[in-house]
PDB file of C-alpha atoms and ligand atoms in Angstrom:
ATOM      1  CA  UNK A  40     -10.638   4.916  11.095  1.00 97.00           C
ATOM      2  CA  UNK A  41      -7.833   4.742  13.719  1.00 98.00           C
ATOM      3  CA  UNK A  42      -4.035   3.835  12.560  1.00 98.00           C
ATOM      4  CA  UNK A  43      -4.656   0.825  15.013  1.00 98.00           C
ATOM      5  CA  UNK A  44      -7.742  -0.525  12.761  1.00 98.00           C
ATOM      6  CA  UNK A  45      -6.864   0.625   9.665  1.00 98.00           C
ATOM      7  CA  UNK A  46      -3.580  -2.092  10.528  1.00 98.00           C
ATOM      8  CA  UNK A  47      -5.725  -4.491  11.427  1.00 98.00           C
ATOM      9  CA  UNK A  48      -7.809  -4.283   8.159  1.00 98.00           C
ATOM     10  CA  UNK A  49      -4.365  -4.720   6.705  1.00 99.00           C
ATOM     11  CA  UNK A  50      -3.864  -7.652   8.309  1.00 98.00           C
ATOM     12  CA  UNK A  51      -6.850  -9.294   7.252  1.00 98.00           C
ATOM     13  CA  UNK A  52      -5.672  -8.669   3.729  1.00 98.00           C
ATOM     14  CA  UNK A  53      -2.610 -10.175   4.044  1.00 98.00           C
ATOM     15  CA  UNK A  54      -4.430 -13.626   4.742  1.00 98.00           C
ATOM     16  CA  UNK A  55      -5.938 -13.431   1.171  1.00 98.00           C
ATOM     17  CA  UNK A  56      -2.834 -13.087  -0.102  1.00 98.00           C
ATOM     18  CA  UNK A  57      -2.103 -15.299  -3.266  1.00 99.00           C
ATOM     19  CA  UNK A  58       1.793 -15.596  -2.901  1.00 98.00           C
ATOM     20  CA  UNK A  59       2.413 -19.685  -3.616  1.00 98.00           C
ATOM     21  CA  UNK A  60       6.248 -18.635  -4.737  1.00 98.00           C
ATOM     22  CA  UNK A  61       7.870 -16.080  -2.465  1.00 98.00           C
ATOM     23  CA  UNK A  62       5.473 -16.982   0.194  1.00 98.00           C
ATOM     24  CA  UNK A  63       5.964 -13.586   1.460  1.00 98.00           C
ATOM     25  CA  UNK A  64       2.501 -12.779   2.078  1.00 98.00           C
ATOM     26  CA  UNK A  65       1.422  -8.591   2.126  1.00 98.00           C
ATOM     27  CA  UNK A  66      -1.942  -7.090   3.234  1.00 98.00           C
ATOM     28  CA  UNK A  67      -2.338  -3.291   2.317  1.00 99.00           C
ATOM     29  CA  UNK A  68      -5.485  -1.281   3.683  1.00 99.00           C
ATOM     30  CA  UNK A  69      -6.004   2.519   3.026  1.00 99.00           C
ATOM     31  CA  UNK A  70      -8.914   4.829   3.815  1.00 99.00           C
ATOM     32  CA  UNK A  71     -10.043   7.447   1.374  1.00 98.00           C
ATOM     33  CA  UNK A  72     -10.994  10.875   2.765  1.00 98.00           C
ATOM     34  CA  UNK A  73     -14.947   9.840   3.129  1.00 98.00           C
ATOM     35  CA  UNK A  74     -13.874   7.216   5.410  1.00 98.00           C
ATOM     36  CA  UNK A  75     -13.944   4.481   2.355  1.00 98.00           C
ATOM     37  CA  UNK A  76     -11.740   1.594   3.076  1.00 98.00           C
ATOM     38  CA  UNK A  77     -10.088  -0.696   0.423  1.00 99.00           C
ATOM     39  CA  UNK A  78      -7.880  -3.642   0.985  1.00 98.00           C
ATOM     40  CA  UNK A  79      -4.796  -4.922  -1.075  1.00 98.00           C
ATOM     41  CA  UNK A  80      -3.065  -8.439  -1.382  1.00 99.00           C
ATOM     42  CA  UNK A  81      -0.375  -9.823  -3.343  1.00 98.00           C
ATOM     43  CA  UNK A  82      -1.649 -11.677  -6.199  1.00 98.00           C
ATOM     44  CA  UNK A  83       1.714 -13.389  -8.140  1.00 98.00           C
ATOM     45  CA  UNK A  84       1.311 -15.780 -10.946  1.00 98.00           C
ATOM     46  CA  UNK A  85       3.269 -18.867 -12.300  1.00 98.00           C
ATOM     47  CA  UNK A  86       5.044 -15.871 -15.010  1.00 98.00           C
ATOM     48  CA  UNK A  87       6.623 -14.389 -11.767  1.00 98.00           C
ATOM     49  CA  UNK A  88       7.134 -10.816 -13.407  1.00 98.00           C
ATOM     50  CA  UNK A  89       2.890 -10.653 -13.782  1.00 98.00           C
ATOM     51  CA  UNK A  90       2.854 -10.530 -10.233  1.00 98.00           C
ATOM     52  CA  UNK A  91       1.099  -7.543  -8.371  1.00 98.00           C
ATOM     53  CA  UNK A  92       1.743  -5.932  -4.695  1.00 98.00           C
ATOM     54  CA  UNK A  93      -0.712  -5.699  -2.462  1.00 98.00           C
ATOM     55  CA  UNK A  94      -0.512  -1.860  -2.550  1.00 98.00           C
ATOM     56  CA  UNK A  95      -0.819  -1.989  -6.052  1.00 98.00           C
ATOM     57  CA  UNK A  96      -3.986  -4.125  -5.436  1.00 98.00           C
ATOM     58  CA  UNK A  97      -5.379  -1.926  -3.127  1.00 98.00           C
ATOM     59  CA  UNK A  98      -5.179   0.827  -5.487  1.00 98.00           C
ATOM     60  CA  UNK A  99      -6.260  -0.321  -8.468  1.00 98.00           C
ATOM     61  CA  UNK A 100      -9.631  -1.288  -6.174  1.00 98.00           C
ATOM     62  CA  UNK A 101     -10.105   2.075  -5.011  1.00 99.00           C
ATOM     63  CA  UNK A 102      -9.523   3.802  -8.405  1.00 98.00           C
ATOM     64  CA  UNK A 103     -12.006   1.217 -10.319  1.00 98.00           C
ATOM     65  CA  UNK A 104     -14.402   2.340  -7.200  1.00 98.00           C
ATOM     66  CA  UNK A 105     -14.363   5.838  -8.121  1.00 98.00           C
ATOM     67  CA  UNK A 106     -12.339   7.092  -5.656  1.00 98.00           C
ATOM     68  CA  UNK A 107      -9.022   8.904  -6.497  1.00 98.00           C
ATOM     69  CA  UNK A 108      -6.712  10.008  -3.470  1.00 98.00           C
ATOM     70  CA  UNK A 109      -6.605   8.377   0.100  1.00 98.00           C
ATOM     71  CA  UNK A 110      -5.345  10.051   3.572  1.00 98.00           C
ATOM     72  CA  UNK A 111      -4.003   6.897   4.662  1.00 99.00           C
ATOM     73  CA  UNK A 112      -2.317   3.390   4.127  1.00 99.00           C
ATOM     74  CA  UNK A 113      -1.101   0.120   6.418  1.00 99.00           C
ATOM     75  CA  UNK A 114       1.163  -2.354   5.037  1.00 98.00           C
ATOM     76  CA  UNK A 115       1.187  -5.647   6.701  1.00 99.00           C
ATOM     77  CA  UNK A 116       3.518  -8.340   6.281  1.00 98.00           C
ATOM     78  CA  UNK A 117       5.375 -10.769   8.960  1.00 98.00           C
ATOM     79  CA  UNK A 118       8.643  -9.175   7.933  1.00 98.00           C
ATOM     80  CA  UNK A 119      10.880  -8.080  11.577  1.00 98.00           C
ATOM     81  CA  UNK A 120      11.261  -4.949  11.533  1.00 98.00           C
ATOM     82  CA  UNK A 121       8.248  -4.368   9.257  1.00 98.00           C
ATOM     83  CA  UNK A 122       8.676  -3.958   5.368  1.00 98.00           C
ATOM     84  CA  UNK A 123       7.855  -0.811   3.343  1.00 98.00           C
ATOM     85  CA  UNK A 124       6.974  -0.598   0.351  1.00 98.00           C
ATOM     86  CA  UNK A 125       8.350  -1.358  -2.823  1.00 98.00           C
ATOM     87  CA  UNK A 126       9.764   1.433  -5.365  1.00 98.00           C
ATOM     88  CA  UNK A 127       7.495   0.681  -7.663  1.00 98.00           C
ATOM     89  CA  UNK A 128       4.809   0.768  -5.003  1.00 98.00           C
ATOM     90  CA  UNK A 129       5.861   4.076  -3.776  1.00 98.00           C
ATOM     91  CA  UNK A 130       5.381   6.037  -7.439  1.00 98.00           C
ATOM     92  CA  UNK A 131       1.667   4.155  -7.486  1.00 98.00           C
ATOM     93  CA  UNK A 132       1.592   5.442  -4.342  1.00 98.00           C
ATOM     94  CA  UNK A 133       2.906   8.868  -4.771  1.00 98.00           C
ATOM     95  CA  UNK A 134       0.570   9.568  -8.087  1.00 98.00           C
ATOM     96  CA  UNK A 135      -2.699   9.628  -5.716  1.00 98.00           C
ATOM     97  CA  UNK A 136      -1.444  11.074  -2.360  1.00 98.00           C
ATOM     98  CA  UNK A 137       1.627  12.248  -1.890  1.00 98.00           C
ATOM     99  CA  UNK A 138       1.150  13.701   1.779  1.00 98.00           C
ATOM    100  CA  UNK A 139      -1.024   9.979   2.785  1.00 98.00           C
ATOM    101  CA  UNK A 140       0.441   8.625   6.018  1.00 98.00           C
ATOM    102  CA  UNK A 141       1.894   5.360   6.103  1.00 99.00           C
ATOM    103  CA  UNK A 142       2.116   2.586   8.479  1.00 99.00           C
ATOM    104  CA  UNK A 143       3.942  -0.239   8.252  1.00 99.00           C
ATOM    105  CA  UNK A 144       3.612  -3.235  10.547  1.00 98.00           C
ATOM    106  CA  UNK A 145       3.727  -6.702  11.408  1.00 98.00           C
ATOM    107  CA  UNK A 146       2.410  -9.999  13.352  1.00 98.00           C
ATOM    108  CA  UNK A 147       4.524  -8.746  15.998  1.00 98.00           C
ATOM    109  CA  UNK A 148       2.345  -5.148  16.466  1.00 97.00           C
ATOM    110  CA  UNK A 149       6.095  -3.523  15.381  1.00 98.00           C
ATOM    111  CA  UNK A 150       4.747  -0.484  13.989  1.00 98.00           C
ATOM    112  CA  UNK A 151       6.751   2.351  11.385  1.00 98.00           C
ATOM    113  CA  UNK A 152       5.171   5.447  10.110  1.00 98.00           C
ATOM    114  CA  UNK A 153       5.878   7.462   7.117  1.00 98.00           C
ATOM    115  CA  UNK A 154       4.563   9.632   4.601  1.00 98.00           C
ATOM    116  CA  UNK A 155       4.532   8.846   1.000  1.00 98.00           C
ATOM    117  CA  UNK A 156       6.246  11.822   0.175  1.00 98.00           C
ATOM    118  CA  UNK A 157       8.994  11.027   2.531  1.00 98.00           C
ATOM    119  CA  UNK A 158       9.302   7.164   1.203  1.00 98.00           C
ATOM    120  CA  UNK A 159      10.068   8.948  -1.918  1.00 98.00           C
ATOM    121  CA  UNK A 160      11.571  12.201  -1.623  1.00 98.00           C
ATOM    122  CA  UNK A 161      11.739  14.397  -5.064  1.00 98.00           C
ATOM    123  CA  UNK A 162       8.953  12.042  -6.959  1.00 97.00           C
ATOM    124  CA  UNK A 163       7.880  12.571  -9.821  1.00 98.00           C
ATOM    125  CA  UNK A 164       4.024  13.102 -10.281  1.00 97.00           C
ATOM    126  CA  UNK A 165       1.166  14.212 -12.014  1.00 96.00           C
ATOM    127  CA  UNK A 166       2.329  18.053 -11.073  1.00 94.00           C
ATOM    128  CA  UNK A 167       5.326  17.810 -12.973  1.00 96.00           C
ATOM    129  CA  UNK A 168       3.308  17.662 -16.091  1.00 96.00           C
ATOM    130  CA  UNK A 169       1.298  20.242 -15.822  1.00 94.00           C
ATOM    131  CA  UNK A 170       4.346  22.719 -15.241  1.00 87.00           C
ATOM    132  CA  UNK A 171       5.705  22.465 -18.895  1.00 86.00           C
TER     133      UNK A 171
HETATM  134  N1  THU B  88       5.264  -7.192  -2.288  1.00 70.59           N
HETATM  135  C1  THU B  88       4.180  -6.415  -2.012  1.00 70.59           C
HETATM  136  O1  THU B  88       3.031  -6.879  -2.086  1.00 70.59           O
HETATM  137  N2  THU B  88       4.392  -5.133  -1.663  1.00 70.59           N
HETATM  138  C2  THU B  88       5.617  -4.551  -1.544  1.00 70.59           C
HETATM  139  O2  THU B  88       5.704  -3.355  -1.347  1.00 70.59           O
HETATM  140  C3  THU B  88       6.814  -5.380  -1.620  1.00 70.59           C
HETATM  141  C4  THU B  88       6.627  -6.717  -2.233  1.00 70.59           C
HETATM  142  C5  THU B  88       5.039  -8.589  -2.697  1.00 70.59           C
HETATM  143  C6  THU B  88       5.421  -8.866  -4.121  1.00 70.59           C
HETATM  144  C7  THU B  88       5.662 -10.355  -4.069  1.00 70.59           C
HETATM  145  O3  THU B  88       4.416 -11.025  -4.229  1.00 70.59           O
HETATM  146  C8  THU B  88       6.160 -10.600  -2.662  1.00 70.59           C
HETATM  147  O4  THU B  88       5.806  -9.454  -1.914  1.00 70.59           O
HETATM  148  C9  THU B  88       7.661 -10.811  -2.575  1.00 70.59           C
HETATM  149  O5  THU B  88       8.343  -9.786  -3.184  1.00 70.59           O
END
């Protein structure tokens, strides 16, 4: 799928997003390397710490699927310039693909690209376990 649609699909996740108290609503989309697409939202709860990023959604979707890296990820949100993701979001992240692209955007088409890798330079992963 093209950066430009694989946005979009992010985009349409972001209007499922169940964010009631920061109203800060997130879409994620990401596209595993047989051209599988999953979709993320924000999903926060009443206890505010239970709350779950919609990168973090779109993950856990894709793993439960049976799928276990992805090439890469959009990040929607109406934030000017557009957001990226969270720290937390960014180890998730980093565990599956380190070298996925990223793109971040927003409502206004503003559009920043990454790589996981780069979004968190030095992570620690699944590699550094097998090396002891
Ligand atoms: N959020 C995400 O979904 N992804 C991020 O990378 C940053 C933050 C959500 C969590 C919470 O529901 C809302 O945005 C405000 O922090």
């Amino acid at each position: 799928m093209t950066k430009e649609d694989l946005m979009q699909q992010a985009a349409i996740a972001a209007a499922n997003a169940y964010a009631p108290y920061s109203k800060f609503l997130v879409g994620a989309a990401l596209e595993t390397p047989d051209g599988q697409i999953f979709l993320g939202c924000n999903v926060e709860n009443a206890s505010y710490g239970l709350g779950r990023c919609a990168e973090q959604t779109a993950i856990q979707k894709m793993i439960s699927e049976g799928s276990r890296t992805f090439t890469q990820i959009a990040v929607y949100t109406h934030a000017s310039p557009p957001s990226s993701p969270c720290g937390a979001c960014r180890q998730i992240l980093f565990e599956f693909a380190p070298d996925a692209l990223v793109y971040m955007t927003n409502h206004k088409g503003e559009v920043l690209e990454s790589t996981v890798r780069d979004l968190l330079p030095l992570g620690f992963g699944p590699k550094d376990l097998d090396s002891v």
